[in-house]
Amino acid sequence: RRQRKPFHIPDKEHLHHKLLNFNFSNREILAFMAGAALVPSVSVYLWIRTDNLLFGDITFLIWILAIAGFLIIDRLHRKHGSSTK
């Protein structure tokens, strides 16, 4: 959720803070975020190199799944955070 705070004000709403809240280690978070960047990058690379539209569709699906995953993590974080207060 967007709060009416300037973007440069620190908060605990970043993905790595949310994953820390679920007891992930820094190493696990780094691996997760690297994988989250690598998977669509490989798909886009293959799309460009092969000019095969299937990889374009796969890239689109990856982004849809990533957005859904981030929304799920956010919702679980909010639920988990409210239960610990």
Tab-separated table of C-alpha atoms in Angstrom:
chain	number	residue	atom	x	y	z
A	1	ARG	CA	0.000	0.000	0.000
A	2	ARG	CA	1.129	3.486	-0.778
A	3	GLN	CA	1.298	5.699	2.217
A	4	ARG	CA	1.555	9.420	1.823
A	5	LYS	CA	5.238	9.531	2.792
A	6	PRO	CA	8.091	10.768	0.629
A	7	PHE	CA	9.863	7.923	-1.162
A	8	HIS	CA	13.208	8.743	0.483
A	9	ILE	CA	11.904	8.102	4.013
A	10	PRO	CA	13.170	4.684	5.228
A	11	ASP	CA	10.608	2.029	6.053
A	12	LYS	CA	10.283	-1.731	6.450
A	13	GLU	CA	8.143	-2.263	3.342
A	14	HIS	CA	10.927	-3.433	1.022
A	15	LEU	CA	10.918	-7.033	-0.163
A	16	HIS	CA	14.041	-7.971	1.773
A	17	HIS	CA	12.513	-6.695	5.018
A	18	LYS	CA	9.371	-8.697	4.369
A	19	LEU	CA	11.409	-11.853	3.737
A	20	LEU	CA	13.487	-11.205	6.868
A	21	ASN	CA	10.185	-11.111	8.761
A	22	PHE	CA	9.607	-14.717	7.580
A	23	ASN	CA	13.001	-15.755	9.024
A	24	PHE	CA	14.822	-16.037	5.706
A	25	SER	CA	18.579	-15.565	5.999
A	26	ASN	CA	20.373	-12.828	4.099
A	27	ARG	CA	21.910	-15.490	1.860
A	28	GLU	CA	18.491	-16.993	1.063
A	29	ILE	CA	17.072	-13.547	0.303
A	30	LEU	CA	19.993	-12.787	-2.007
A	31	ALA	CA	19.491	-16.097	-3.834
A	32	PHE	CA	15.750	-15.435	-4.153
A	33	MET	CA	16.242	-11.937	-5.533
A	34	ALA	CA	18.995	-13.057	-7.913
A	35	GLY	CA	16.728	-15.828	-9.213
A	36	ALA	CA	13.856	-13.386	-9.526
A	37	ALA	CA	16.060	-11.252	-11.773
A	38	LEU	CA	17.733	-14.109	-13.651
A	39	VAL	CA	14.658	-16.045	-14.791
A	40	PRO	CA	12.987	-13.248	-16.792
A	41	SER	CA	16.386	-12.091	-18.060
A	42	VAL	CA	17.116	-15.510	-19.568
A	43	SER	CA	13.669	-15.613	-21.106
A	44	VAL	CA	14.113	-12.171	-22.688
A	45	TYR	CA	17.584	-13.127	-23.932
A	46	LEU	CA	16.212	-16.270	-25.587
A	47	TRP	CA	13.336	-14.263	-27.058
A	48	ILE	CA	15.757	-11.794	-28.627
A	49	ARG	CA	18.235	-14.422	-29.841
A	50	THR	CA	15.691	-16.819	-31.346
A	51	ASP	CA	13.004	-14.310	-32.373
A	52	ASN	CA	10.518	-16.927	-31.159
A	53	LEU	CA	7.295	-15.399	-29.834
A	54	LEU	CA	6.904	-18.306	-27.417
A	55	PHE	CA	9.650	-16.765	-25.284
A	56	GLY	CA	7.735	-13.467	-25.346
A	57	ASP	CA	4.695	-15.266	-23.986
A	58	ILE	CA	6.847	-17.024	-21.377
A	59	THR	CA	8.339	-13.671	-20.344
A	60	PHE	CA	4.855	-12.187	-19.963
A	61	LEU	CA	3.757	-15.172	-17.854
A	62	ILE	CA	6.868	-14.879	-15.672
A	63	TRP	CA	6.098	-11.215	-14.977
A	64	ILE	CA	2.466	-11.980	-14.142
A	65	LEU	CA	3.568	-14.734	-11.750
A	66	ALA	CA	6.197	-12.451	-10.213
A	67	ILE	CA	3.651	-9.706	-9.563
A	68	ALA	CA	1.241	-12.241	-8.058
A	69	GLY	CA	4.051	-13.655	-5.917
A	70	PHE	CA	5.034	-10.226	-4.622
A	71	LEU	CA	1.409	-9.434	-3.799
A	72	ILE	CA	1.085	-12.729	-1.924
A	73	ILE	CA	4.286	-12.028	0.018
A	74	ASP	CA	2.989	-8.560	0.869
A	75	ARG	CA	-0.363	-9.893	2.048
A	76	LEU	CA	1.277	-12.625	4.155
A	77	HIS	CA	3.696	-10.070	5.587
A	78	ARG	CA	0.828	-7.820	6.637
A	79	LYS	CA	-1.058	-10.750	8.178
A	80	HIS	CA	2.069	-12.086	9.901
A	81	GLY	CA	3.038	-8.596	11.094
A	82	SER	CA	-0.376	-7.872	12.585
A	83	SER	CA	-0.424	-11.178	14.472
A	84	THR	CA	2.917	-10.380	16.194
A	85	LYS	CA	1.776	-6.973	17.524
